[in-house]
Short mmCIF file of C-alpha atoms in Angstrom, two decimals:
data_model
loop_
_atom_site.label_atom_id
_atom_site.label_comp_id
_atom_site.label_asym_id
_atom_site.label_seq_id
_atom_site.Cartn_x
_atom_site.Cartn_y
_atom_site.Cartn_z
CA MET A 27 -19.39 43.66 -24.25
CA THR A 28 -21.06 45.03 -21.13
CA LYS A 29 -19.11 45.44 -17.84
CA PRO A 30 -21.09 42.61 -16.20
CA GLY A 31 -20.43 40.48 -19.26
CA TYR A 32 -16.68 41.04 -19.12
CA PHE A 33 -16.68 40.29 -15.44
CA VAL A 34 -18.74 37.09 -15.83
CA HIS A 35 -16.38 35.89 -18.56
CA ALA A 36 -13.22 36.56 -16.65
CA LEU A 37 -14.62 35.05 -13.55
CA LYS A 38 -15.56 31.86 -15.46
CA THR A 39 -12.19 31.66 -17.04
CA VAL A 40 -10.15 32.17 -13.81
CA SER A 41 -12.34 29.82 -11.76
CA ILE A 42 -11.93 26.94 -14.11
CA VAL A 43 -8.19 27.48 -14.05
CA SER A 44 -8.10 27.66 -10.19
CA LEU A 45 -10.43 24.62 -9.71
CA ALA A 46 -8.47 22.50 -12.27
CA THR A 47 -5.24 23.42 -10.58
CA ALA A 48 -6.51 22.58 -7.07
CA VAL A 49 -8.13 19.29 -8.24
CA THR A 50 -4.65 18.31 -9.63
CA VAL A 51 -2.77 19.19 -6.59
CA LEU A 52 -5.34 16.89 -4.44
CA VAL A 53 -5.13 13.92 -6.76
CA TYR A 54 -1.28 14.23 -6.85
CA ALA A 55 -0.92 14.56 -3.23
CA SER A 56 -3.00 11.57 -2.56
CA TYR A 57 -1.20 9.45 -5.07
CA SER A 58 2.02 10.60 -3.72
CA PHE A 59 1.07 9.51 -0.09
CA ARG A 60 -0.26 6.18 -1.08
CA LYS A 61 2.93 5.54 -3.03
CA ALA A 62 5.18 6.48 -0.07
CA ALA A 63 3.00 4.61 2.36
CA THR A 64 3.03 1.26 0.23
CA GLY A 65 6.80 1.57 -0.19
CA GLN A 66 7.44 2.00 3.69
CA ASP A 67 4.99 -0.71 4.50
CA LYS A 68 7.02 -3.22 2.11
CA ASN A 69 10.36 -2.31 3.65
CA ASP A 70 8.90 -2.81 7.23
CA LEU A 71 7.36 -6.14 6.19
CA LEU A 72 10.79 -7.30 4.63
CA ARG A 73 12.62 -6.19 7.81
CA THR A 74 10.07 -8.25 9.83
CA ALA A 75 10.65 -11.18 7.61
CA CYS A 76 14.26 -11.12 7.95
CA PHE A 77 13.99 -10.82 11.63
CA VAL A 78 11.66 -13.75 12.12
CA GLU A 79 13.54 -15.97 9.70
CA GLU A 80 16.63 -15.64 12.09
CA HIS A 81 14.62 -17.04 14.75
CA VAL A 82 13.28 -20.10 12.89
CA GLN A 83 16.40 -20.75 10.81
CA PRO A 84 17.46 -23.72 12.80
CA TRP A 85 14.33 -25.67 12.18
CA LEU A 86 13.96 -24.77 8.40
CA GLU A 87 15.66 -27.99 7.22
CA GLY A 88 14.39 -30.20 10.13
CA ASN A 89 11.01 -32.15 10.83
CA PRO A 90 8.07 -29.96 9.16
CA ALA A 91 5.93 -30.75 12.33
CA THR A 92 8.51 -29.23 14.71
CA LEU A 93 9.00 -26.20 12.17
CA ASP A 94 5.21 -25.71 12.38
CA SER A 95 5.24 -25.70 16.07
CA VAL A 96 7.93 -23.15 16.13
CA CYS A 97 6.18 -21.10 13.72
CA LYS A 98 3.08 -21.04 16.11
CA VAL A 99 5.02 -19.74 19.09
CA PRO A 100 3.05 -16.68 20.23
CA LEU A 101 6.26 -14.50 20.19
CA ILE A 102 6.42 -15.11 16.28
CA SER A 103 2.77 -15.47 15.36
CA SER A 104 1.99 -12.26 17.19
CA TRP A 105 4.29 -10.18 14.89
CA CYS A 106 2.81 -11.51 11.50
CA ARG A 107 1.75 -14.76 9.60
CA VAL A 108 4.48 -16.83 8.72
CA THR A 109 4.37 -19.68 6.02
CA VAL A 110 7.06 -22.05 5.11
CA ILE A 111 6.61 -23.75 1.60
CA ASP A 112 8.84 -26.25 -0.23
CA LYS A 113 9.80 -25.84 -3.65
CA THR A 114 6.77 -27.88 -5.15
CA GLY A 115 4.33 -25.30 -3.51
CA LYS A 116 3.43 -27.68 -0.48
CA VAL A 117 2.94 -25.74 2.69
CA LEU A 118 4.97 -27.12 5.41
CA ALA A 119 4.44 -24.84 8.20
CA ASP A 120 2.09 -21.93 9.11
CA SER A 121 1.83 -19.68 11.98
CA ARG A 122 -2.09 -19.55 11.93
CA GLU A 123 -3.49 -22.49 10.09
CA ASN A 124 -2.93 -26.37 9.98
CA PRO A 125 -0.55 -26.74 6.89
CA ALA A 126 -2.32 -30.23 6.09
CA TYR A 127 -5.46 -28.41 5.12
CA MET A 128 -3.97 -25.89 3.00
CA GLU A 129 -3.83 -25.90 -0.76
CA ASN A 130 -0.70 -25.85 -2.74
CA HIS A 131 0.90 -22.31 -3.00
CA ALA A 132 2.92 -22.86 -6.23
CA GLY A 133 0.59 -20.67 -8.01
CA ARG A 134 0.67 -17.61 -5.63
CA PRO A 135 2.30 -14.59 -7.37
CA GLU A 136 4.75 -13.88 -4.59
CA VAL A 137 5.74 -17.61 -4.46
CA LYS A 138 6.20 -17.92 -8.11
CA GLU A 139 8.71 -15.10 -7.90
CA ALA A 140 10.46 -16.48 -4.93
CA LEU A 141 10.75 -19.93 -6.79
CA ALA A 142 12.48 -18.12 -9.64
CA GLY A 143 14.99 -16.75 -7.12
CA ASP A 144 13.62 -13.24 -6.54
CA THR A 145 11.86 -11.73 -3.67
CA GLY A 146 8.06 -11.81 -4.38
CA TRP A 147 5.45 -9.08 -3.30
CA ALA A 148 1.64 -9.28 -3.40
CA GLU A 149 -1.40 -7.82 -1.78
CA ARG A 150 -4.69 -9.66 -1.82
CA VAL A 151 -7.45 -11.26 0.20
CA SER A 152 -6.08 -14.23 1.80
CA GLY A 153 -7.68 -17.48 0.10
CA THR A 154 -7.28 -19.25 3.50
CA ILE A 155 -8.90 -16.84 6.00
CA GLY A 156 -10.63 -14.42 3.68
CA VAL A 157 -8.76 -11.04 4.99
CA PRO A 158 -6.78 -8.65 3.07
CA TYR A 159 -2.93 -9.33 3.48
CA GLN A 160 0.31 -7.98 2.22
CA TYR A 161 2.88 -10.59 1.32
CA VAL A 162 6.58 -11.05 0.93
CA ALA A 163 8.36 -14.25 -0.03
CA TYR A 164 11.87 -15.21 -0.82
CA PRO A 165 13.99 -18.17 -1.42
CA VAL A 166 15.89 -20.15 1.12
CA ARG A 167 18.82 -21.95 -0.53
CA ALA A 168 20.97 -24.74 0.47
CA ASN A 169 24.15 -25.15 -1.58
CA GLY A 170 22.92 -22.42 -4.04
CA THR A 171 19.79 -24.30 -4.70
CA VAL A 172 16.39 -23.12 -3.76
CA THR A 173 14.88 -25.67 -1.32
CA LYS A 174 12.15 -23.59 0.35
CA ILE A 175 10.16 -20.47 0.37
CA PHE A 176 10.09 -18.27 3.35
CA ARG A 177 6.72 -16.11 3.28
CA VAL A 178 5.82 -13.40 5.77
CA SER A 179 2.36 -11.55 5.57
CA ARG A 180 0.36 -9.21 7.55
CA ARG A 181 -3.15 -7.55 7.52
CA VAL A 182 -3.21 -4.40 5.55
CA ASN A 183 -6.37 -3.07 7.35
CA GLY A 184 -4.27 -0.78 9.74
CA VAL A 185 -2.25 0.80 6.93
CA ALA A 186 -5.54 1.26 4.93
CA GLU A 187 -7.32 2.98 7.74
CA VAL A 188 -4.23 5.42 8.28
CA GLY A 189 -4.46 6.11 4.51
CA THR A 190 -7.94 6.71 4.64
CA GLN A 191 -7.81 9.25 7.51
CA ILE A 192 -4.88 11.00 5.78
CA PHE A 193 -6.65 11.05 2.39
CA ALA A 194 -9.77 12.46 4.06
CA GLN A 195 -7.49 15.16 5.79
CA THR A 196 -5.94 15.88 2.28
CA ALA A 197 -9.43 16.04 0.77
CA LEU A 198 -10.61 18.54 3.20
CA ALA A 199 -7.36 20.71 2.71
CA GLY A 200 -8.12 20.50 -1.05
CA LEU A 201 -11.68 21.58 -0.64
CA ALA A 202 -10.37 24.69 1.39
CA LEU A 203 -7.92 25.34 -1.29
CA ILE A 204 -10.54 25.19 -3.99
CA LEU A 205 -12.86 27.79 -1.99
CA LEU A 206 -9.77 30.03 -1.46
CA ALA A 207 -9.10 29.66 -5.27
CA MET A 208 -12.76 30.74 -6.08
CA VAL A 209 -12.45 33.81 -3.90
CA GLY A 210 -9.13 34.70 -5.35
CA ALA A 211 -10.63 34.11 -8.69
CA PHE A 212 -13.61 36.37 -7.96
CA TRP A 213 -11.18 39.34 -7.04
CA ILE A 214 -8.85 38.68 -9.76
CA SER A 215 -11.67 38.67 -12.35
CA ARG A 216 -12.79 41.98 -11.13
CA PHE A 217 -9.34 43.29 -11.46
CA LEU A 218 -8.95 42.01 -14.81
CA SER A 219 -12.25 43.28 -16.09
CA LYS A 220 -11.87 46.92 -15.07
CA PRO A 221 -9.04 47.70 -17.82
CA ILE A 222 -11.14 46.07 -20.54
CA VAL A 223 -14.16 48.08 -19.54
CA THR A 224 -12.28 51.26 -19.40
CA ILE A 225 -10.94 50.55 -22.94
CA THR A 226 -14.40 49.97 -24.47
#
């Protein structure tokens, strides 16, 4: 094999390995960020839910109309969207909408989990207002029995925008890494080809 042939072969081999490594690092870094951001967002939402519940707790077992009015107080509704649901799935109170016009929520994934006694999570486009939301719902018990579901949700747009910005920055860093890898591959391939050419 001629010297140019050895050089091209070595360059191709090292370039492919370098490119594969750079792409793997980029994909893994993006996945890790998304996973970490989602976990942090869930924890923040659950803390918010617990904080809000403390403020509406005195009205949870009272008149639904009064409970709905409390949920709509700006101090509460400005933090997140609050929905109180009975054990049949009927909406008793909501900080944004009139519960009388809201459909039964028993089939919502996070509500199903809460009715079963667990903390439920979900992320989807709201069927009521058509906006992407992240939800957490958990049971409210009286004498050991689930009587209501307390659900808190908030828009995911802000988190998604931050995630997109960081992903873009990661992608640019990855491209820079790929270019550096290609340059490195060029010089490494030249170094590797010299001994082979010398032997032949």
